[in-house]
Structure formats: C-alpha cells, structure tokens
C-alpha cells in the first residue's frame, strides 16, 4: 500500500527500522551499515532503504524534524507496512554536566510540553515510555561498545528549538532528565497507539550547560556508535 508519505510497496520494509531525522543520514546508514541496501521510498526527499544487517533484514527511514513529522512516518510504518519495531537514532543536547559530548543516551522515557499527546485521550497526560525489551537490549549492547559512555533515563522532547525558557533546564535536571531533543515522545506515543515497539538511542551533540557542540564532521563520526548500538538492539531483541 502506498501512503501519502511513503511510496514503498508491501513487503519493502523489514519488521525492524532505524529512524534518523536527517534523510542524508538515512542514506549514510544504508551505505555504511546495511548490506545489499536498496532505496524503497523517497517521497518529498525522505529516503527509506532496506537491506540486511548481520544477515537479518533491516530498514532505515528518515523521520524529519519534530513530533508531527515522526508521528506521521511511524504511524504509516506500523499501520500499513507491518513494521514491529522502530529505534530512533538521533542527536540530543545534554543537560547535566555528567552527560558529556559524544555520550550515548538510551531514553527510557520522554517528558514533553507538546499538546500532541494530550489530544489522544481527553483528560489524560500520557506516560511516554520506551519498550522495555528494547531498552534492556540497548543497555546490554552498549556494555559491549568499548569507549562509549552510556546514560540511561528520561529525556525531554520539545516542540521548540530556539525558545528561551529561563529555569526550565534547572527543573528538568532536578527531576533526573538527561537530555533534550524533539522526537522521542511522539515516537513512543505512536508505538503505544499502534501496538509497536519503540526506543530512542541518542548521541549528545551539544551541551545546554557548557555551551559546547560537536562540529558537523564530528557528529557524523560519533553518530556511528549509537547506530551500532541501535542495530544490535534490534538484532538481539527480536
């Protein structure tokens, strides 16, 4: 079935999908991590690829930026293409000083100030949680990734990239929040609604407190550790 946003044919997607935000990063993952990768969709420049990883089918599809975009693509994958698991592989801004540049965050939950989830069940504030089996598999996979500092806990999913809110990150840090990003809560809510599994494995590309940031080249190089953890997670948790 062709959807409004995905032109793949039935069976073109593997049951497991890696989901970066950037279409160019989706292509890079396909070219460097997958064997025999083939392009299965490119509507609006959002590329999806399917190949194999260590002999198992695996797909990658970009999500674009923000909760509305990731919700559209995740819904169509779960509902129309038989996808069972989606692991977001993206970047995030570290909040506590203990979370450094290049570290990996396994997001077990995602707080949000977005109104999107409030529309799902009237009068209910949903808990945006990762799938436990995926989170556990990611922690196990990270234990085997030499030289990678991994943090496990909640992140904050924001609709805003530039909005200044003094004191916000102090309060988030006081409640154990590790990083800020823009998609995980939307992905987790969609997986819950569609009966799928979801997780976000994030590379810390900048730091809110320390005003530090990786260069574009550094982001690409260090991103590979999170992708390896995510792909291994899907391999071992199926």
PDB file of C-alpha atoms in Angstrom:
ATOM      1  CA  UNK A   1       0.000   0.000   0.000  1.00  0.00           C
ATOM      2  CA  UNK A   2       1.311   3.434  -0.947  1.00  0.00           C
ATOM      3  CA  UNK A   3       0.568   6.040   1.737  1.00  0.00           C
ATOM      4  CA  UNK A   4       0.556   9.836   1.332  1.00  0.00           C
ATOM      5  CA  UNK A   5       4.155   9.983   2.566  1.00  0.00           C
ATOM      6  CA  UNK A   6       5.709   6.608   1.694  1.00  0.00           C
ATOM      7  CA  UNK A   7       5.820   5.133  -1.814  1.00  0.00           C
ATOM      8  CA  UNK A   8       7.182   1.683  -0.870  1.00  0.00           C
ATOM      9  CA  UNK A   9       5.383  -1.460  -1.981  1.00  0.00           C
ATOM     10  CA  UNK A  10       4.053  -4.035   0.506  1.00  0.00           C
ATOM     11  CA  UNK A  11       6.950  -6.036   1.926  1.00  0.00           C
ATOM     12  CA  UNK A  12       9.539  -3.399   1.093  1.00  0.00           C
ATOM     13  CA  UNK A  13      10.184  -2.598   4.757  1.00  0.00           C
ATOM     14  CA  UNK A  14      11.751  -5.027   7.201  1.00  0.00           C
ATOM     15  CA  UNK A  15       9.971  -5.589  10.531  1.00  0.00           C
ATOM     16  CA  UNK A  16      12.730  -3.548  12.240  1.00  0.00           C
ATOM     17  CA  UNK A  17      13.511   0.060  11.293  1.00  0.00           C
ATOM     18  CA  UNK A  18      16.218   2.530  12.268  1.00  0.00           C
ATOM     19  CA  UNK A  19      14.915   6.111  12.152  1.00  0.00           C
ATOM     20  CA  UNK A  20      17.274   9.096  11.989  1.00  0.00           C
ATOM     21  CA  UNK A  21      15.858  12.552  11.431  1.00  0.00           C
ATOM     22  CA  UNK A  22      18.049  13.587   8.505  1.00  0.00           C
ATOM     23  CA  UNK A  23      17.415  11.973   5.073  1.00  0.00           C
ATOM     24  CA  UNK A  24      21.134  12.259   4.272  1.00  0.00           C
ATOM     25  CA  UNK A  25      21.913  10.365   7.453  1.00  0.00           C
ATOM     26  CA  UNK A  26      19.445   7.656   6.444  1.00  0.00           C
ATOM     27  CA  UNK A  27      21.384   7.252   3.198  1.00  0.00           C
ATOM     28  CA  UNK A  28      24.676   7.156   5.105  1.00  0.00           C
ATOM     29  CA  UNK A  29      23.380   4.434   7.427  1.00  0.00           C
ATOM     30  CA  UNK A  30      22.169   2.422   4.437  1.00  0.00           C
ATOM     31  CA  UNK A  31      25.517   2.751   2.687  1.00  0.00           C
ATOM     32  CA  UNK A  32      27.724   2.012   5.711  1.00  0.00           C
ATOM     33  CA  UNK A  33      25.715  -0.377   7.898  1.00  0.00           C
ATOM     34  CA  UNK A  34      23.451  -2.345   5.574  1.00  0.00           C
ATOM     35  CA  UNK A  35      24.380  -4.977   3.020  1.00  0.00           C
ATOM     36  CA  UNK A  36      22.628  -5.004  -0.373  1.00  0.00           C
ATOM     37  CA  UNK A  37      20.656  -1.855   0.543  1.00  0.00           C
ATOM     38  CA  UNK A  38      18.027  -0.691  -1.920  1.00  0.00           C
ATOM     39  CA  UNK A  39      16.022   2.525  -1.970  1.00  0.00           C
ATOM     40  CA  UNK A  40      12.323   1.774  -1.350  1.00  0.00           C
ATOM     41  CA  UNK A  41      10.853   5.283  -0.969  1.00  0.00           C
ATOM     42  CA  UNK A  42      11.880   8.906  -1.468  1.00  0.00           C
ATOM     43  CA  UNK A  43       8.660  10.927  -1.284  1.00  0.00           C
ATOM     44  CA  UNK A  44       9.492  14.585  -0.503  1.00  0.00           C
ATOM     45  CA  UNK A  45      13.154  13.628  -0.267  1.00  0.00           C
ATOM     46  CA  UNK A  46      12.554  11.426   2.798  1.00  0.00           C
ATOM     47  CA  UNK A  47      14.544   8.347   1.903  1.00  0.00           C
ATOM     48  CA  UNK A  48      13.843   4.811   3.071  1.00  0.00           C
ATOM     49  CA  UNK A  49      16.224   1.899   2.480  1.00  0.00           C
ATOM     50  CA  UNK A  50      16.066  -1.845   3.131  1.00  0.00           C
ATOM     51  CA  UNK A  51      18.939  -4.298   3.288  1.00  0.00           C
ATOM     52  CA  UNK A  52      20.417  -6.692   5.809  1.00  0.00           C
ATOM     53  CA  UNK A  53      22.500  -6.283   8.953  1.00  0.00           C
ATOM     54  CA  UNK A  54      24.473  -9.350  10.040  1.00  0.00           C
ATOM     55  CA  UNK A  55      22.256 -11.419   7.805  1.00  0.00           C
ATOM     56  CA  UNK A  56      18.918 -10.099   9.119  1.00  0.00           C
ATOM     57  CA  UNK A  57      16.546  -7.768   7.239  1.00  0.00           C
ATOM     58  CA  UNK A  58      16.760  -4.172   8.466  1.00  0.00           C
ATOM     59  CA  UNK A  59      15.361  -0.917   7.122  1.00  0.00           C
ATOM     60  CA  UNK A  60      16.143   2.733   7.685  1.00  0.00           C
ATOM     61  CA  UNK A  61      13.742   5.634   7.116  1.00  0.00           C
ATOM     62  CA  UNK A  62      14.255   9.302   7.916  1.00  0.00           C
ATOM     63  CA  UNK A  63      11.631  10.983  10.096  1.00  0.00           C
ATOM     64  CA  UNK A  64      12.223  14.677   9.514  1.00  0.00           C
ATOM     65  CA  UNK A  65      12.232  17.051  12.486  1.00  0.00           C
ATOM     66  CA  UNK A  66       9.747  17.251  15.329  1.00  0.00           C
ATOM     67  CA  UNK A  67       6.890  15.249  16.797  1.00  0.00           C
ATOM     68  CA  UNK A  68       4.364  15.842  13.978  1.00  0.00           C
ATOM     69  CA  UNK A  69       6.769  14.508  11.354  1.00  0.00           C
ATOM     70  CA  UNK A  70       7.971  11.444  13.289  1.00  0.00           C
ATOM     71  CA  UNK A  71       4.362  10.632  14.221  1.00  0.00           C
ATOM     72  CA  UNK A  72       3.305  10.566  10.556  1.00  0.00           C
ATOM     73  CA  UNK A  73       6.098   8.245   9.431  1.00  0.00           C
ATOM     74  CA  UNK A  74       5.921   5.956  12.458  1.00  0.00           C
ATOM     75  CA  UNK A  75       2.145   5.597  12.142  1.00  0.00           C
ATOM     76  CA  UNK A  76       2.370   4.644   8.469  1.00  0.00           C
ATOM     77  CA  UNK A  77       5.166   2.131   9.116  1.00  0.00           C
ATOM     78  CA  UNK A  78       3.332   0.422  11.981  1.00  0.00           C
ATOM     79  CA  UNK A  79      -0.160   0.571  10.487  1.00  0.00           C
ATOM     80  CA  UNK A  80       0.390  -0.112   6.788  1.00  0.00           C
ATOM     81  CA  UNK A  81       3.801  -1.764   6.372  1.00  0.00           C
ATOM     82  CA  UNK A  82       3.866  -4.368   9.131  1.00  0.00           C
ATOM     83  CA  UNK A  83       6.787  -2.787  10.988  1.00  0.00           C
ATOM     84  CA  UNK A  84       7.118  -4.063  14.552  1.00  0.00           C
ATOM     85  CA  UNK A  85      10.000  -2.032  15.987  1.00  0.00           C
ATOM     86  CA  UNK A  86      11.418   1.453  15.395  1.00  0.00           C
ATOM     87  CA  UNK A  87      14.580   2.738  17.034  1.00  0.00           C
ATOM     88  CA  UNK A  88      15.228   6.435  16.642  1.00  0.00           C
ATOM     89  CA  UNK A  89      18.917   7.241  16.187  1.00  0.00           C
ATOM     90  CA  UNK A  90      19.373  10.964  16.560  1.00  0.00           C
ATOM     91  CA  UNK A  91      21.146  13.725  18.423  1.00  0.00           C
ATOM     92  CA  UNK A  92      20.326  15.471  21.676  1.00  0.00           C
ATOM     93  CA  UNK A  93      21.526  18.284  23.905  1.00  0.00           C
ATOM     94  CA  UNK A  94      22.980  17.161  27.235  1.00  0.00           C
ATOM     95  CA  UNK A  95      21.556  18.732  30.387  1.00  0.00           C
ATOM     96  CA  UNK A  96      23.543  17.550  33.464  1.00  0.00           C
ATOM     97  CA  UNK A  97      27.280  18.101  33.432  1.00  0.00           C
ATOM     98  CA  UNK A  98      27.733  14.361  33.879  1.00  0.00           C
ATOM     99  CA  UNK A  99      26.346  13.833  30.354  1.00  0.00           C
ATOM    100  CA  UNK A 100      29.177  14.813  28.048  1.00  0.00           C
ATOM    101  CA  UNK A 101      29.648  15.391  24.332  1.00  0.00           C
ATOM    102  CA  UNK A 102      29.718  12.138  22.317  1.00  0.00           C
ATOM    103  CA  UNK A 103      28.000  10.214  25.123  1.00  0.00           C
ATOM    104  CA  UNK A 104      25.053   7.998  24.227  1.00  0.00           C
ATOM    105  CA  UNK A 105      21.664   8.326  25.918  1.00  0.00           C
ATOM    106  CA  UNK A 106      19.215   5.420  25.977  1.00  0.00           C
ATOM    107  CA  UNK A 107      15.908   7.210  26.505  1.00  0.00           C
ATOM    108  CA  UNK A 108      13.696   5.078  28.728  1.00  0.00           C
ATOM    109  CA  UNK A 109      11.043   7.812  28.853  1.00  0.00           C
ATOM    110  CA  UNK A 110      10.315  11.155  27.233  1.00  0.00           C
ATOM    111  CA  UNK A 111       8.760  14.121  29.014  1.00  0.00           C
ATOM    112  CA  UNK A 112       7.193  16.738  26.754  1.00  0.00           C
ATOM    113  CA  UNK A 113       5.475  20.114  26.798  1.00  0.00           C
ATOM    114  CA  UNK A 114       3.786  19.365  23.467  1.00  0.00           C
ATOM    115  CA  UNK A 115      -0.002  19.367  23.262  1.00  0.00           C
ATOM    116  CA  UNK A 116       0.031  16.479  20.769  1.00  0.00           C
ATOM    117  CA  UNK A 117      -0.251  13.662  23.274  1.00  0.00           C
ATOM    118  CA  UNK A 118      -2.954  15.491  25.206  1.00  0.00           C
ATOM    119  CA  UNK A 119      -5.177  15.070  22.154  1.00  0.00           C
ATOM    120  CA  UNK A 120      -5.007  11.276  22.237  1.00  0.00           C
ATOM    121  CA  UNK A 121      -7.041  10.604  25.401  1.00  0.00           C
ATOM    122  CA  UNK A 122      -9.081  13.510  26.717  1.00  0.00           C
ATOM    123  CA  UNK A 123      -8.095  14.480  30.245  1.00  0.00           C
ATOM    124  CA  UNK A 124      -5.096  12.137  30.411  1.00  0.00           C
ATOM    125  CA  UNK A 125      -1.394  13.011  30.471  1.00  0.00           C
ATOM    126  CA  UNK A 126       0.183  10.014  28.755  1.00  0.00           C
ATOM    127  CA  UNK A 127       3.399   8.455  30.015  1.00  0.00           C
ATOM    128  CA  UNK A 128       5.789   8.325  27.058  1.00  0.00           C
ATOM    129  CA  UNK A 129       7.870   5.236  27.708  1.00  0.00           C
ATOM    130  CA  UNK A 130      10.236   3.175  25.613  1.00  0.00           C
ATOM    131  CA  UNK A 131       9.599  -0.532  25.096  1.00  0.00           C
ATOM    132  CA  UNK A 132      11.298  -2.317  27.993  1.00  0.00           C
ATOM    133  CA  UNK A 133      12.773  -5.165  25.956  1.00  0.00           C
ATOM    134  CA  UNK A 134      14.349  -2.730  23.502  1.00  0.00           C
ATOM    135  CA  UNK A 135      15.734  -0.557  26.300  1.00  0.00           C
ATOM    136  CA  UNK A 136      17.227  -3.558  28.065  1.00  0.00           C
ATOM    137  CA  UNK A 137      18.765  -4.844  24.837  1.00  0.00           C
ATOM    138  CA  UNK A 138      20.262  -1.401  24.172  1.00  0.00           C
ATOM    139  CA  UNK A 139      21.844  -1.274  27.619  1.00  0.00           C
ATOM    140  CA  UNK A 140      23.296  -4.742  27.047  1.00  0.00           C
ATOM    141  CA  UNK A 141      24.557  -3.744  23.585  1.00  0.00           C
ATOM    142  CA  UNK A 142      26.121  -0.574  24.969  1.00  0.00           C
ATOM    143  CA  UNK A 143      28.013  -2.595  27.561  1.00  0.00           C
ATOM    144  CA  UNK A 144      29.925  -4.175  24.701  1.00  0.00           C
ATOM    145  CA  UNK A 145      30.733  -0.864  22.987  1.00  0.00           C
ATOM    146  CA  UNK A 146      34.246  -0.032  24.180  1.00  0.00           C
ATOM    147  CA  UNK A 147      34.935   3.595  24.982  1.00  0.00           C
ATOM    148  CA  UNK A 148      31.298   4.666  24.896  1.00  0.00           C
ATOM    149  CA  UNK A 149      29.800   6.406  27.938  1.00  0.00           C
ATOM    150  CA  UNK A 150      26.128   5.455  28.080  1.00  0.00           C
ATOM    151  CA  UNK A 151      23.423   7.075  30.209  1.00  0.00           C
ATOM    152  CA  UNK A 152      20.012   5.508  30.760  1.00  0.00           C
ATOM    153  CA  UNK A 153      16.971   7.552  31.740  1.00  0.00           C
ATOM    154  CA  UNK A 154      14.406  10.145  30.641  1.00  0.00           C
ATOM    155  CA  UNK A 155      14.798  12.873  28.038  1.00  0.00           C
ATOM    156  CA  UNK A 156      12.743  15.979  27.288  1.00  0.00           C
ATOM    157  CA  UNK A 157      11.014  16.231  23.905  1.00  0.00           C
ATOM    158  CA  UNK A 158      10.356  19.843  22.938  1.00  0.00           C
ATOM    159  CA  UNK A 159       8.409  21.424  20.097  1.00  0.00           C
ATOM    160  CA  UNK A 160      10.791  24.393  20.207  1.00  0.00           C
ATOM    161  CA  UNK A 161      14.411  24.623  19.133  1.00  0.00           C
ATOM    162  CA  UNK A 162      15.067  28.321  19.853  1.00  0.00           C
ATOM    163  CA  UNK A 163      12.518  29.275  22.513  1.00  0.00           C
ATOM    164  CA  UNK A 164      14.234  30.666  25.629  1.00  0.00           C
ATOM    165  CA  UNK A 165      12.722  29.454  28.916  1.00  0.00           C
ATOM    166  CA  UNK A 166      14.900  30.519  31.869  1.00  0.00           C
ATOM    167  CA  UNK A 167      14.995  27.945  34.615  1.00  0.00           C
ATOM    168  CA  UNK A 168      13.462  25.153  32.539  1.00  0.00           C
ATOM    169  CA  UNK A 169      16.595  23.034  32.379  1.00  0.00           C
ATOM    170  CA  UNK A 170      17.283  23.517  36.091  1.00  0.00           C
ATOM    171  CA  UNK A 171      13.888  21.987  36.839  1.00  0.00           C
ATOM    172  CA  UNK A 172      14.333  19.184  34.310  1.00  0.00           C
ATOM    173  CA  UNK A 173      17.746  18.301  35.699  1.00  0.00           C
ATOM    174  CA  UNK A 174      16.323  18.278  39.231  1.00  0.00           C
ATOM    175  CA  UNK A 175      13.907  15.599  38.006  1.00  0.00           C
ATOM    176  CA  UNK A 176      16.630  13.422  36.503  1.00  0.00           C
ATOM    177  CA  UNK A 177      16.277  14.435  32.850  1.00  0.00           C
ATOM    178  CA  UNK A 178      19.380  13.635  30.810  1.00  0.00           C
ATOM    179  CA  UNK A 179      18.958  15.469  27.506  1.00  0.00           C
ATOM    180  CA  UNK A 180      16.634  17.458  25.255  1.00  0.00           C
ATOM    181  CA  UNK A 181      15.527  16.507  21.732  1.00  0.00           C
ATOM    182  CA  UNK A 182      12.435  16.817  19.512  1.00  0.00           C
ATOM    183  CA  UNK A 183      11.014  13.401  18.535  1.00  0.00           C
ATOM    184  CA  UNK A 184      11.096  10.634  21.173  1.00  0.00           C
ATOM    185  CA  UNK A 185       7.773  11.404  22.902  1.00  0.00           C
ATOM    186  CA  UNK A 186       5.953  11.407  19.580  1.00  0.00           C
ATOM    187  CA  UNK A 187       7.511   8.089  18.590  1.00  0.00           C
ATOM    188  CA  UNK A 188       6.711   6.459  21.943  1.00  0.00           C
ATOM    189  CA  UNK A 189       3.086   7.626  21.892  1.00  0.00           C
ATOM    190  CA  UNK A 190       2.658   6.339  18.340  1.00  0.00           C
ATOM    191  CA  UNK A 191       4.118   2.943  19.165  1.00  0.00           C
ATOM    192  CA  UNK A 192       1.757   2.636  22.132  1.00  0.00           C
ATOM    193  CA  UNK A 193      -1.249   3.517  19.967  1.00  0.00           C
ATOM    194  CA  UNK A 194      -0.260   1.197  17.106  1.00  0.00           C
ATOM    195  CA  UNK A 195       0.919  -1.811  19.119  1.00  0.00           C
ATOM    196  CA  UNK A 196       4.553  -1.443  18.092  1.00  0.00           C
ATOM    197  CA  UNK A 197       7.874  -1.196  19.924  1.00  0.00           C
ATOM    198  CA  UNK A 198       9.984   1.958  20.101  1.00  0.00           C
ATOM    199  CA  UNK A 199      13.207   3.309  21.557  1.00  0.00           C
ATOM    200  CA  UNK A 200      15.478   6.319  21.107  1.00  0.00           C
ATOM    201  CA  UNK A 201      19.261   5.931  21.204  1.00  0.00           C
ATOM    202  CA  UNK A 202      20.759   9.413  21.084  1.00  0.00           C
ATOM    203  CA  UNK A 203      24.208  10.903  20.614  1.00  0.00           C
ATOM    204  CA  UNK A 204      24.926  14.009  22.698  1.00  0.00           C
ATOM    205  CA  UNK A 205      25.937  16.514  20.032  1.00  0.00           C
ATOM    206  CA  UNK A 206      25.814  19.664  22.169  1.00  0.00           C
ATOM    207  CA  UNK A 207      25.540  20.643  25.808  1.00  0.00           C
ATOM    208  CA  UNK A 208      22.986  23.056  27.223  1.00  0.00           C
ATOM    209  CA  UNK A 209      25.012  23.961  30.317  1.00  0.00           C
ATOM    210  CA  UNK A 210      28.508  24.099  28.896  1.00  0.00           C
ATOM    211  CA  UNK A 211      27.763  25.788  25.563  1.00  0.00           C
ATOM    212  CA  UNK A 212      29.677  23.035  23.759  1.00  0.00           C
ATOM    213  CA  UNK A 213      28.874  21.467  20.412  1.00  0.00           C
ATOM    214  CA  UNK A 214      30.353  18.951  18.009  1.00  0.00           C
ATOM    215  CA  UNK A 215      31.273  20.049  14.508  1.00  0.00           C
ATOM    216  CA  UNK A 216      29.276  18.536  11.619  1.00  0.00           C
ATOM    217  CA  UNK A 217      32.181  16.182  10.849  1.00  0.00           C
ATOM    218  CA  UNK A 218      32.407  15.093  14.486  1.00  0.00           C
ATOM    219  CA  UNK A 219      28.661  14.460  14.594  1.00  0.00           C
ATOM    220  CA  UNK A 220      28.906  12.064  11.676  1.00  0.00           C
ATOM    221  CA  UNK A 221      31.870  10.158  13.113  1.00  0.00           C
ATOM    222  CA  UNK A 222      30.452   9.798  16.620  1.00  0.00           C
ATOM    223  CA  UNK A 223      26.947   9.033  15.371  1.00  0.00           C
ATOM    224  CA  UNK A 224      28.119   5.587  14.268  1.00  0.00           C
ATOM    225  CA  UNK A 225      28.388   4.313  17.847  1.00  0.00           C
ATOM    226  CA  UNK A 226      24.707   4.983  18.523  1.00  0.00           C
ATOM    227  CA  UNK A 227      23.722   3.339  15.224  1.00  0.00           C
ATOM    228  CA  UNK A 228      25.735   0.236  16.092  1.00  0.00           C
ATOM    229  CA  UNK A 229      24.052   0.022  19.499  1.00  0.00           C
ATOM    230  CA  UNK A 230      20.619   0.514  17.913  1.00  0.00           C
ATOM    231  CA  UNK A 231      21.153  -2.066  15.179  1.00  0.00           C
ATOM    232  CA  UNK A 232      22.487  -4.586  17.704  1.00  0.00           C
ATOM    233  CA  UNK A 233      19.471  -3.855  19.907  1.00  0.00           C
ATOM    234  CA  UNK A 234      17.071  -4.793  17.107  1.00  0.00           C
ATOM    235  CA  UNK A 235      19.124  -7.868  16.263  1.00  0.00           C
ATOM    236  CA  UNK A 236      19.118  -9.251  19.791  1.00  0.00           C
ATOM    237  CA  UNK A 237      15.598  -8.301  20.921  1.00  0.00           C
ATOM    238  CA  UNK A 238      13.527  -9.841  18.115  1.00  0.00           C
TER     239      UNK A 238
END
